[in-house]
Short mmCIF file of C-alpha atoms in Angstrom, two decimals:
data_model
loop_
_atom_site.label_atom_id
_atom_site.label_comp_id
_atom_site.label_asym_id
_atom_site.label_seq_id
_atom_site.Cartn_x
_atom_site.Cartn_y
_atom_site.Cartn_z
CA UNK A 272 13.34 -10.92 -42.80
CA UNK A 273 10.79 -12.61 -40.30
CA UNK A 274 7.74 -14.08 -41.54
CA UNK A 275 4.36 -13.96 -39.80
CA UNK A 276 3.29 -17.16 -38.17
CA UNK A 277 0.69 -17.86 -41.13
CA UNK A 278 -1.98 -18.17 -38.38
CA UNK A 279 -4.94 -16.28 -38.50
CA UNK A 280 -5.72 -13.54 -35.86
CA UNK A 281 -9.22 -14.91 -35.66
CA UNK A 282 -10.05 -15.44 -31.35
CA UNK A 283 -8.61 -12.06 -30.88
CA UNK A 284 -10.23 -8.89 -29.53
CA UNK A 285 -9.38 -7.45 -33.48
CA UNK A 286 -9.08 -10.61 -35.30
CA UNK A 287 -11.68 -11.02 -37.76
CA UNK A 288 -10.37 -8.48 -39.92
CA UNK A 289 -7.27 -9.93 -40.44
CA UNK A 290 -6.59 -13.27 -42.35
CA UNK A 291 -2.24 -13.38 -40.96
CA UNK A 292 -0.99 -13.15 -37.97
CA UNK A 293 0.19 -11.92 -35.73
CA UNK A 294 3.46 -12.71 -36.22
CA UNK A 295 5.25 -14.10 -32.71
CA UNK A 296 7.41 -10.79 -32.71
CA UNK A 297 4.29 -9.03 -32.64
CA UNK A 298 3.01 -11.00 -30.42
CA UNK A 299 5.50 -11.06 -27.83
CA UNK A 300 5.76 -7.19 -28.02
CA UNK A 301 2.53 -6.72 -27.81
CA UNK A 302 1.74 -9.22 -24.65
CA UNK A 303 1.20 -7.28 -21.61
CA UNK A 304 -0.42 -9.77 -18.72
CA UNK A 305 2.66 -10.10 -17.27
CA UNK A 306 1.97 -6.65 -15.49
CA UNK A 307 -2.02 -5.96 -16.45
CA UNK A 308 -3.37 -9.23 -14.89
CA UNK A 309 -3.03 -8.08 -11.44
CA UNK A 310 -6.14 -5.38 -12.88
CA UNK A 311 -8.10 -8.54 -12.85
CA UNK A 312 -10.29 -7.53 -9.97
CA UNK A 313 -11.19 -4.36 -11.59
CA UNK A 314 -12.06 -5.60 -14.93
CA UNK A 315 -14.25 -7.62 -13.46
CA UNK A 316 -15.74 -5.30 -11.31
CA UNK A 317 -16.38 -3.02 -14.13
CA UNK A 318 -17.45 -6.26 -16.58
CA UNK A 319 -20.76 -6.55 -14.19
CA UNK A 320 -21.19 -2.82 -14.09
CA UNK A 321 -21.15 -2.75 -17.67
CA UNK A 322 -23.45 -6.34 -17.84
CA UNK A 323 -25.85 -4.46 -15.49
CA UNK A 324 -26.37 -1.03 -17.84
CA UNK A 325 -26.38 -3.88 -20.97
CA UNK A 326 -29.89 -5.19 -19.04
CA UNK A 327 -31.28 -1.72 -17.86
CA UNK A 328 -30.86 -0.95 -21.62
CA UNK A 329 -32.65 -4.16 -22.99
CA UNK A 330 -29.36 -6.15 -24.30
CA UNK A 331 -29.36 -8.68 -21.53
CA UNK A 332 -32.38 -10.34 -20.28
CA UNK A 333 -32.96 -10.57 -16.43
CA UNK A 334 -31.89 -14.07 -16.82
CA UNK A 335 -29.08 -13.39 -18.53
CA UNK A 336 -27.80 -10.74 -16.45
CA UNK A 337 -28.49 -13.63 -13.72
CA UNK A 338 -26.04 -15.81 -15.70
CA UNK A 339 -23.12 -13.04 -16.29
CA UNK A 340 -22.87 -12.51 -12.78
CA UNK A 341 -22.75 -15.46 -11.59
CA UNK A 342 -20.24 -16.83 -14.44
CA UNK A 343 -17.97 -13.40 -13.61
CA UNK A 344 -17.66 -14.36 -9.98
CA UNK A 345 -17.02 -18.19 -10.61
CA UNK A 346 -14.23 -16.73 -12.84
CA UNK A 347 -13.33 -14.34 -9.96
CA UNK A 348 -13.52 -17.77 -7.81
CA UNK A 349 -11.15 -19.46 -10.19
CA UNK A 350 -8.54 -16.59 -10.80
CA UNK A 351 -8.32 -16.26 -6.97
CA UNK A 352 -8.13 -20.37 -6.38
CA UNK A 353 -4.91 -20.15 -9.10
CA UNK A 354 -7.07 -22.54 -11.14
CA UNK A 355 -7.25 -19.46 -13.93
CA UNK A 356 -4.12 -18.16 -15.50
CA UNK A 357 -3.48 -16.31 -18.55
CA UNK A 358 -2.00 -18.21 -21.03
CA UNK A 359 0.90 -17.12 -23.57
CA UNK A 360 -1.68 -16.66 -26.23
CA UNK A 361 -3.60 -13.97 -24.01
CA UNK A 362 -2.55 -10.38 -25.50
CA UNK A 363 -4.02 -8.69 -22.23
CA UNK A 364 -5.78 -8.81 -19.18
CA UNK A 365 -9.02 -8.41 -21.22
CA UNK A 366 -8.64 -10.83 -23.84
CA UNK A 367 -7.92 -13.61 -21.23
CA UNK A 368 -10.31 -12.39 -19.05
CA UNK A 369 -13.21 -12.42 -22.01
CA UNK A 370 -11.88 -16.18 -22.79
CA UNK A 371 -12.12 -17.04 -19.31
CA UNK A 372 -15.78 -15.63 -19.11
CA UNK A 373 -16.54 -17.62 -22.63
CA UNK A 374 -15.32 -20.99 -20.83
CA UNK A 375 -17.68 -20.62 -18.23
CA UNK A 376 -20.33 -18.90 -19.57
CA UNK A 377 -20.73 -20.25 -23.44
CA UNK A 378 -19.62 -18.14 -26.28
CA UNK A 379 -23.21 -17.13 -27.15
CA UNK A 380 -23.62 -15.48 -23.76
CA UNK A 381 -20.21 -14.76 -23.37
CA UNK A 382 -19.54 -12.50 -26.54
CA UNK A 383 -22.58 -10.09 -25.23
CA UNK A 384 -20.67 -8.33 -22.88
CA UNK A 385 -18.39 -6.73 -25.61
CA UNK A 386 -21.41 -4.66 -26.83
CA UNK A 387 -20.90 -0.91 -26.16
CA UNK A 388 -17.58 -0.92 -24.43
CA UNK A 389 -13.92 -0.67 -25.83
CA UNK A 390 -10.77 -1.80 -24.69
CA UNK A 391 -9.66 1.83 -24.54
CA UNK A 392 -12.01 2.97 -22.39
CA UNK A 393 -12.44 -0.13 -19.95
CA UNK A 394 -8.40 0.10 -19.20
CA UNK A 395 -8.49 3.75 -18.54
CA UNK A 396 -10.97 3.42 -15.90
CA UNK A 397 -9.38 0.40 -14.16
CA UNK A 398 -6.02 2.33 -13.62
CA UNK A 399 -7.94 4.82 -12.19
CA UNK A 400 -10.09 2.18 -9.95
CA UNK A 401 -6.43 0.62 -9.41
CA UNK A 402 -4.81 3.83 -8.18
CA UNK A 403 -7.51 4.94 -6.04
CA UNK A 404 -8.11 1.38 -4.47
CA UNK A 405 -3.42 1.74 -3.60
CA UNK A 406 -3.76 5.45 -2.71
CA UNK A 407 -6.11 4.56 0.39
CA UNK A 408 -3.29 1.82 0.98
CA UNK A 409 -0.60 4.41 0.89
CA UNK A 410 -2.24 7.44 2.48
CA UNK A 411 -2.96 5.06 5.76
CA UNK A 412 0.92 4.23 5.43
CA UNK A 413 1.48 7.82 5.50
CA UNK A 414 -0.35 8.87 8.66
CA UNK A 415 1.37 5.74 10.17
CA UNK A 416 4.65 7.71 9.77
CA UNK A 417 3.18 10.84 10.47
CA UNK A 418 2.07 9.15 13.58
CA UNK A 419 5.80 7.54 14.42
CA UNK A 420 7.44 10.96 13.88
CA UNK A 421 4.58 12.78 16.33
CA UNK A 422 5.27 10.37 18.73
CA UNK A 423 9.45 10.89 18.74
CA UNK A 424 8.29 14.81 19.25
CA UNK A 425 6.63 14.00 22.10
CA UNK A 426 9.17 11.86 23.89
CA UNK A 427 11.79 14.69 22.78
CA UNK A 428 9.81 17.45 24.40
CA UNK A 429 11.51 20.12 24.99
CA UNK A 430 14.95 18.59 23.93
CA UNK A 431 17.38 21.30 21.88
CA UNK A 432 19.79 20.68 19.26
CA UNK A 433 21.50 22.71 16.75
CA UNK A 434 19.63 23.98 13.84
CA UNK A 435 21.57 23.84 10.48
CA UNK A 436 21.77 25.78 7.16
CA UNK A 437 23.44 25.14 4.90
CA UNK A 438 25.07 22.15 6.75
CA UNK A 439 26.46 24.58 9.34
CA UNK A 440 25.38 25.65 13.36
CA UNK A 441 22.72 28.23 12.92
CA UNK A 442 20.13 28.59 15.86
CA UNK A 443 19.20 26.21 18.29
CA UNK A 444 15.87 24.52 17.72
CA UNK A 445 13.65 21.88 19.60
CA UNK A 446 14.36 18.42 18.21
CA UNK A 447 10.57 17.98 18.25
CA UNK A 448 10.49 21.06 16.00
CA UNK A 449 13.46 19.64 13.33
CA UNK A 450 10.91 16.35 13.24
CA UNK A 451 7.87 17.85 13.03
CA UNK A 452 9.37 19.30 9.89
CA UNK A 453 9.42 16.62 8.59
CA UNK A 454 5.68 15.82 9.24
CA UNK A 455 4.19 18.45 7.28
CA UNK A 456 5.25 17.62 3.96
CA UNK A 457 3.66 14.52 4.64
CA UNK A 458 0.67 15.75 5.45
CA UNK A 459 0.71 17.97 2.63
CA UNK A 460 1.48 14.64 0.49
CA UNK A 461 -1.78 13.25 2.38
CA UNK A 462 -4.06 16.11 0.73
CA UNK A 463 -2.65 15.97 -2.32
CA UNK A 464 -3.63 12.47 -2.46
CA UNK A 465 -7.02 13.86 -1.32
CA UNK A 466 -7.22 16.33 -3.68
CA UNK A 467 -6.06 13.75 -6.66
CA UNK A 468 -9.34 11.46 -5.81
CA UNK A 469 -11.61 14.03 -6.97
CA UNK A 470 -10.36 14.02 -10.62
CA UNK A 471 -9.68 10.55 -10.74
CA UNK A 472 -12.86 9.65 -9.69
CA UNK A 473 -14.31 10.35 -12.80
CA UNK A 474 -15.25 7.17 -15.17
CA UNK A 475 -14.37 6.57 -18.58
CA UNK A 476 -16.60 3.84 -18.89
CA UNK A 477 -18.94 4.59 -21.64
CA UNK A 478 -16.24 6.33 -23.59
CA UNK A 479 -15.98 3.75 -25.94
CA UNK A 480 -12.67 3.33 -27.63
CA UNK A 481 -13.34 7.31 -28.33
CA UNK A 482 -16.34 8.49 -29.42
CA UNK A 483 -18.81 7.42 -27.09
CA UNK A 484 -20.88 4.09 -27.06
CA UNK A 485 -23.93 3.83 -29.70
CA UNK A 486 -26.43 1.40 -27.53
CA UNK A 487 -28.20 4.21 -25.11
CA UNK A 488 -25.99 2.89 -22.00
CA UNK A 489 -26.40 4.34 -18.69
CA UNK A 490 -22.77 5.40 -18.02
CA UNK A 491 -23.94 7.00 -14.70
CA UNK A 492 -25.37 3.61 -13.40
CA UNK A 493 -21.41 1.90 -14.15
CA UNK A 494 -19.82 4.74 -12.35
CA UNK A 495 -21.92 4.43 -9.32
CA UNK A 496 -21.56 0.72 -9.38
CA UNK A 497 -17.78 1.36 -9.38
CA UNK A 498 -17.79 3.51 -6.90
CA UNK A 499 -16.86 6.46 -8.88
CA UNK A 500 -18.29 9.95 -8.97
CA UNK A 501 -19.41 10.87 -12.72
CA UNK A 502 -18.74 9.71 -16.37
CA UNK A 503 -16.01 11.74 -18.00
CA UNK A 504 -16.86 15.11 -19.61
CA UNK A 505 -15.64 13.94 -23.05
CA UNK A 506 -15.71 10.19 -24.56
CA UNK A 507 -11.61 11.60 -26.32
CA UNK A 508 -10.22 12.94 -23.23
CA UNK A 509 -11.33 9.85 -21.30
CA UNK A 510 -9.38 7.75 -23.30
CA UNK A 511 -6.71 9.04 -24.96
CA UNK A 512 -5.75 10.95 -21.24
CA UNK A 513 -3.46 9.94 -18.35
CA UNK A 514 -2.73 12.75 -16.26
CA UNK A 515 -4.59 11.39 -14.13
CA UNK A 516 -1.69 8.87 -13.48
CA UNK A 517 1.04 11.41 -13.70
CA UNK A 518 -0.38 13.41 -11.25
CA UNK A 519 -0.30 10.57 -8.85
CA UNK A 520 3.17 9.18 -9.83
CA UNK A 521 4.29 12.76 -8.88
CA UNK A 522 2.62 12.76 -5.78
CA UNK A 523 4.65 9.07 -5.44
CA UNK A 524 7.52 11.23 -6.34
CA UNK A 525 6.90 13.85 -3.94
CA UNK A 526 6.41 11.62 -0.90
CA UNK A 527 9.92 9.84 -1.99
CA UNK A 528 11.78 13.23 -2.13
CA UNK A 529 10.25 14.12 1.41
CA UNK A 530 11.50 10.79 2.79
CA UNK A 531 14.96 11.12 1.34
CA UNK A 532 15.74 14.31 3.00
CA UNK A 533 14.12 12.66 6.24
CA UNK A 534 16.53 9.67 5.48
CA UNK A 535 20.16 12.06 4.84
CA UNK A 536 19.14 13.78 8.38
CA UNK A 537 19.22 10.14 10.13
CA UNK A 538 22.10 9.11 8.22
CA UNK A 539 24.34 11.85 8.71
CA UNK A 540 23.00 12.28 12.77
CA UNK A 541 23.80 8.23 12.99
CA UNK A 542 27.66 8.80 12.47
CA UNK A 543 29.94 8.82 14.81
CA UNK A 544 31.13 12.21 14.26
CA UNK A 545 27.12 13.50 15.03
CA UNK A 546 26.63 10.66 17.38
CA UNK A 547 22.71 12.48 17.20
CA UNK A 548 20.62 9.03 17.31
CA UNK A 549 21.26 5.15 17.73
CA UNK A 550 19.67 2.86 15.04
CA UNK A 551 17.23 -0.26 16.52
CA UNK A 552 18.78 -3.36 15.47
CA UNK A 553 15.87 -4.76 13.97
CA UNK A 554 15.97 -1.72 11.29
CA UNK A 555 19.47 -1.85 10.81
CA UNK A 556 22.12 -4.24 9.23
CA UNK A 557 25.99 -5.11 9.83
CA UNK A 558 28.69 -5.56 7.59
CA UNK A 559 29.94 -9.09 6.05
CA UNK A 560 33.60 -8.34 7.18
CA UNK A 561 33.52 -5.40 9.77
CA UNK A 562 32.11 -6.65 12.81
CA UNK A 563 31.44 -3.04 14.47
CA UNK A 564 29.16 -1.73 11.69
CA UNK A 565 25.69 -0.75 12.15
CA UNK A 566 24.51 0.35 8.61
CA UNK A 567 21.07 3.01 7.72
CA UNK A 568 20.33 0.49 5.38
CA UNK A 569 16.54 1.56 5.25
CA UNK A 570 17.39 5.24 4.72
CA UNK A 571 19.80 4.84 2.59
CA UNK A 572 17.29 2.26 0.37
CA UNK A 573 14.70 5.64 0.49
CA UNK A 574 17.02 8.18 -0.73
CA UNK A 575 17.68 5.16 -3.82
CA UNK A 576 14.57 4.24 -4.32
CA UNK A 577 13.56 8.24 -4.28
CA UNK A 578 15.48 7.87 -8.12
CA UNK A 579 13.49 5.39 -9.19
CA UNK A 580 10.67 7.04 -8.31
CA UNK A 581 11.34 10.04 -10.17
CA UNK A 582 12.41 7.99 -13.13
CA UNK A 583 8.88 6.47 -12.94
CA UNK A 584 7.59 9.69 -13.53
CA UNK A 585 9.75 11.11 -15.86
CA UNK A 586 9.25 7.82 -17.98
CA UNK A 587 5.79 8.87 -17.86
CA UNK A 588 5.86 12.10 -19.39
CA UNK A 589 7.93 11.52 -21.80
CA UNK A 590 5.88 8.59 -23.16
CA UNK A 591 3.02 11.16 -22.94
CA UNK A 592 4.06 14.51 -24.43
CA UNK A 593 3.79 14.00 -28.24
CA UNK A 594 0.43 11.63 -28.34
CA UNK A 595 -2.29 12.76 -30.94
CA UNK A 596 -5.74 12.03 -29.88
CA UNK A 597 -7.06 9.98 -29.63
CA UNK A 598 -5.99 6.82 -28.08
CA UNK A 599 -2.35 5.63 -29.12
CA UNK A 600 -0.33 2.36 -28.08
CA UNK A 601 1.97 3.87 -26.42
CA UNK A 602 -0.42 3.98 -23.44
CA UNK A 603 0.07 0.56 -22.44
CA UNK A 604 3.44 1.63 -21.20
CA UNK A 605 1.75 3.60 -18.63
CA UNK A 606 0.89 1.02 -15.95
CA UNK A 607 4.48 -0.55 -15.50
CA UNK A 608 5.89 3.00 -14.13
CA UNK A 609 3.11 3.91 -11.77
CA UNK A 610 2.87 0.40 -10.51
CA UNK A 611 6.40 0.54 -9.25
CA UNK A 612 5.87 3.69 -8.00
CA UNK A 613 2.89 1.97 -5.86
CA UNK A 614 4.54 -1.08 -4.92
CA UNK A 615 8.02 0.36 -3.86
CA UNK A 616 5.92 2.99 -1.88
CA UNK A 617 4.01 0.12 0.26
CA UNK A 618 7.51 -1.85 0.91
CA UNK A 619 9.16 1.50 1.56
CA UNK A 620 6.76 3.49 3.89
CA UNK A 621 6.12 0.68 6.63
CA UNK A 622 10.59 0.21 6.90
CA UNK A 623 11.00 3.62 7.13
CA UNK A 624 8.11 4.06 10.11
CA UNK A 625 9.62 1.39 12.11
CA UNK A 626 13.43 3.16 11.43
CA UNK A 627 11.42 6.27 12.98
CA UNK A 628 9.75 4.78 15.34
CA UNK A 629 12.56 3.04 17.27
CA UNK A 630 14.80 5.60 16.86
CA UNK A 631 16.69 6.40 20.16
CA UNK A 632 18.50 9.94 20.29
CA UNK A 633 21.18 11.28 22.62
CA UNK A 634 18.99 14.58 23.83
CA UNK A 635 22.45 15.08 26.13
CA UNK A 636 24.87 14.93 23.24
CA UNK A 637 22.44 17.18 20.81
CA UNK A 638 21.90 20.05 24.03
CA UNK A 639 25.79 20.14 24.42
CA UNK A 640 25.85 20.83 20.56
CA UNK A 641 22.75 23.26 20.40
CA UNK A 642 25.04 26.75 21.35
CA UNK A 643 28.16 25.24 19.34
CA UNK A 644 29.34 26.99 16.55
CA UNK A 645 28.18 30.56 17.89
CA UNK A 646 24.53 29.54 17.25
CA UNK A 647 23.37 32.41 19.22
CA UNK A 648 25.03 35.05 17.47
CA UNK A 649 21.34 36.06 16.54
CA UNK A 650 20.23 36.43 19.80
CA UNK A 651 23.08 38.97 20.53
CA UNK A 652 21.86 40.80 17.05
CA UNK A 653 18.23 40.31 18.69
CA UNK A 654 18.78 41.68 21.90
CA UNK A 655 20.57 44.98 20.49
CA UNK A 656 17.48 45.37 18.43
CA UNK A 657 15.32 45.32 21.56
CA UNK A 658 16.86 47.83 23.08
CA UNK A 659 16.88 50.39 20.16
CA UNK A 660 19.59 49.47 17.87
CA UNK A 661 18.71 49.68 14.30
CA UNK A 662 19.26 45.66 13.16
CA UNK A 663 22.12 46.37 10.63
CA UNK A 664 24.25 48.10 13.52
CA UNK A 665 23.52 44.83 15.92
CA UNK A 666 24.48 42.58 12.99
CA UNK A 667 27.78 44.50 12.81
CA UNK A 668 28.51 44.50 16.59
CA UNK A 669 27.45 40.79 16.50
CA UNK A 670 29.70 39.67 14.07
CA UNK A 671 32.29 41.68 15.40
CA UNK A 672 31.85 39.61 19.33
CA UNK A 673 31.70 36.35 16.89
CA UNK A 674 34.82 37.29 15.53
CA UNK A 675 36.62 38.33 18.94
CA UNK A 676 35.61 35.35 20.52
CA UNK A 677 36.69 33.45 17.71
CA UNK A 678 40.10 34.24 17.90
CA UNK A 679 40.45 34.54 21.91
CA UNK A 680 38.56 30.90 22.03
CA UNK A 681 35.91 31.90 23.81
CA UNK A 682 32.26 31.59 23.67
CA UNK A 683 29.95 34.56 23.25
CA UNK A 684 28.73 35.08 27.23
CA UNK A 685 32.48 34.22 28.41
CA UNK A 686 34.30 37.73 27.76
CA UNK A 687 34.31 40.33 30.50
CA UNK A 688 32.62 43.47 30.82
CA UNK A 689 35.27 45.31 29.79
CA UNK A 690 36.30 43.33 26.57
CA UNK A 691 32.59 43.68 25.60
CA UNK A 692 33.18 47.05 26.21
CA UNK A 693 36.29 47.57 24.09
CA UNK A 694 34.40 45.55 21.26
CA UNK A 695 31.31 47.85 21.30
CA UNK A 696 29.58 50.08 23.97
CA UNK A 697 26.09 48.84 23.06
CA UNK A 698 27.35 45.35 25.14
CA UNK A 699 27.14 45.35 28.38
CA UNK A 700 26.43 42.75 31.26
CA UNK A 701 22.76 42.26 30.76
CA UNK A 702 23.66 40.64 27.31
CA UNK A 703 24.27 37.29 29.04
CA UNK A 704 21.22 36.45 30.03
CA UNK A 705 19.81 36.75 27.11
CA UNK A 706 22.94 33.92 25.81
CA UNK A 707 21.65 30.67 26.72
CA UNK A 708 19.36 27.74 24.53
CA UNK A 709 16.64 27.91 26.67
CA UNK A 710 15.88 31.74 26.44
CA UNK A 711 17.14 31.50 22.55
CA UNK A 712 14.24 29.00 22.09
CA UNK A 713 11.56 31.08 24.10
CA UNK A 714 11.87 34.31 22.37
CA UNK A 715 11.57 31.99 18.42
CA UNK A 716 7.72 32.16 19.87
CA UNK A 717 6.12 33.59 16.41
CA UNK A 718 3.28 31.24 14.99
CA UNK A 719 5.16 28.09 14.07
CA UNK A 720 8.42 29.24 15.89
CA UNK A 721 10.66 26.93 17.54
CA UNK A 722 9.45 28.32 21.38
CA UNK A 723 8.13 25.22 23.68
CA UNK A 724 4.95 26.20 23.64
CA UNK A 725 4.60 26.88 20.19
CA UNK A 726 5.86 23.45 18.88
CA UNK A 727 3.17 22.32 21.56
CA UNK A 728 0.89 23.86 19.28
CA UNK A 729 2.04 22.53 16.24
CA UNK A 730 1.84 18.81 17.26
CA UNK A 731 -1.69 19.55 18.49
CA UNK A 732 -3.08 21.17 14.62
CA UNK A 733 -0.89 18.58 12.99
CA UNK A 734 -2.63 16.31 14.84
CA UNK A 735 -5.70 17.24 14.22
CA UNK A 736 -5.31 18.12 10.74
CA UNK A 737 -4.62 14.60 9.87
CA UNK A 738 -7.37 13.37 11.95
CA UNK A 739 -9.29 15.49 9.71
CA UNK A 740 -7.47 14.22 6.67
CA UNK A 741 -8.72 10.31 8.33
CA UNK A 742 -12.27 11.41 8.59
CA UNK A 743 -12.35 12.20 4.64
CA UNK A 744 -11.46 9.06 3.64
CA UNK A 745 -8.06 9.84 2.26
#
């Protein structure tokens, strides 16, 4: 059976209490600043928040604020010059961060800045401070692509192609309409985001490791010096809570689901049986033996990396769903998830907006394609409606002319007047007109239809809805 190392926990955070250990099992399983050190920043911003409400409540002299300061940024200084490091004996970000402060400072000076805070309730607020600070990072990333995929809509104009279900020809549609499709749920992504700041901009700070801090501290005056909005509602729920951070790793999850499907379109239109769009070279690879490939190696790295997204999340709240309050250990294994999530978001999103934004298509090959298929069945269905036909009768007669022309290898304006005739009375000559993309496209002119001048529209509120989305400071 292991033995504990003998050595005293005395130096730690917790120490005093104990006379043995921790053992170097425990030790190594509890270490975790080889993922929280890169919250360094934050603790330290929130380390002179909290020195600043010690001395507006009389625990710190004006001096000795003075001195706190100025020893937290020469260990910001040092941490940034690679001169400070966490050693192997550092259980966390804080406990190297308080020895660092100690070395600089003097442990007299030093161990005030303990007073009135917790471990529990400093690392809940600088995942949030974390997250917020990465969510600004990602939502500009996001309106970069939003702005890539605008600008493909306006080169396509008023290009056609065929629109799919369920994998097969359906109706024509404007290209720029099949990418600004794409568009929205990013922009919907972008106001989620939005919408997540407002509850993650509450502080914890002050929440003590659960029950609030006993020394009179002005938790207001450390959330406005961190640049958040209020101290939480309850000193419990501040600490012991993180759906704060599963809210945003779905929201990572969300954004990766919307790129996949983005990323299947490109792959599947970059084949040579689609032959819809040519890959840049610069966001594309080859093959190690086959000479001729050209490989969607950034799509296909967004539909995988989608997974691990989701995983992230998953991970998440599983680790969450059976926690008593108030705080638990199991907490720590909240930051490794959403980090990933973060980082693989801020490699991913710039790749995938220069795949986008060099994209060239074949507008020639996709019109030839647009009526293929008898994509404008519909419009024969349509145009019996207009002129009186109840719409299950014009289905009937449609399908009917599908099948017909099926069989006789035709399309559906090439029989004559007298096989449309034989197939149904309602058919006549005028019907033809009424059978090409263009008009198929201008009668789709409902609000957010695939007509011209609608998808005009559509690229002028997205447009401005992001623009909007800008203004608030995503």
């Amino acid at each position: 059976m292991p033995k504990a190392s003998g050595e005293s926990s005395t130096g730690a955070l917790w120490g005093a209490r104990f006379t043995d250990g921790p053992s170097a099992e425990l030790a190594a399983l509890s270490r975790s600043t080889q993922f929280d050190w890169q919250l360094y920043p934050y603790d330290i911003a929130g380390s002179k928040a909290h020195a600043k409400a010690l001395s507006a409540a009389g625990y710190l002299s004006s001096l000795e604020l003075e001195r706190m300061l100025e020893a937290l940024d020469e260990l910001r200084s040092r941490i940034d010059a690679g001169e400070f490091v966490p050693l192997e004996s550092d259980e966390d970000v804080h406990f190297a961060l308080e020895r660092g402060l100690v070395e600089i400072a003097g442990a007299e000076l030093g161990g005030k800045l303990r007073a009135g805070r917790s471990r529990n309730d400093q690392i809940a607020t600088l995942v949030r401070l974390y997250l917020l600070d990465h969510a600004s990072r990602i939502s500009t990333l996001v309106v970069h692509l939003v702005d890539a995929i605008v600008s493909q809509a306006e080169v396509a104009g008023e290009a056609p192609m065929p629109g799919r279900t369920h994998m097969q020809h359906a109706q024509p549609v404007l290209l720029a309409h099949h990418l600004l499709a794409y568009a929205w749920p990013l922009v919907r992504n972008l106001e989620r985001l939005r919408d997540w700041r407002v509850r993650a901009s509450f502080s914890p700070y002050g929440g003590g490791a659960l029950a609030g801090n006993g020394f009179g501290l002005d938790v207001k005056l450390v959330a406005q010096e961190l640049g958040l909005s209020e101290p939480s509602e309850n000193s419990m729920d501040a600490t012991a809570s993180r759906d704060v951070v599963a809210e945003f790793a779905y929201i990572a999850a969300q954004l990766g689901i919307d790129l996949s499907r983005f990323a299947e379109d490109i792959i599947i239109w970059a084949t040579k049986e689609f032959g819809f769009v040519r890959l840049h070279d610069a966001y594309s690879t080859g093959s190690s033996i086959m000479p001729q490939k050209k490989n969607p190696d950034i799509a296909e790295l967004a539909r995988g990396k989608t997974g691990r997204l989701i995983g992230n999340l998953a991970g998440l709240l599983a680790t969450f769903k059976g926690l008593p309050l108030a705080y638990d250990r199991d907490l720590q294994e909240d930051k490794e998830p959403v980090f990933d999530s973060v980082v693989t978001l801020e490699v991913l999103l710039p790749a995938f907006t220069g795949m986008i934004a060099t994209l060239e298509f074949d507008t020639a090959r996709m019109a030839r394609l647009a009526p293929a298929g008898f994509a404008l069945a519909t419009d024969v269905a349509d145009w019996l409606v207009r002129k009186g036909v109840p719409f299950r009768d014009a289905h009937e007669v449609s399908g009917a002319l599908v099948s017909f022309c099926e069989r006789e290898g035709l399309e559906l304006d090439e029989p004559t007047d007298e096989q449309y005739a034989s197939l149904s009375p309602l058919l006549t000559s005028e019907l033809r007109a009424s059978l090409t993309v263009e008009a198929s496209l201008a009668a789709r002119s409902s609000p957010g239809g695939t007509a011209p001048a609608r998808v005009r529209e559509q690229i002028s509120a997205l447009t401005q809805r992001v623009r909007s989305l800008d203004k608030a400071e995503l």
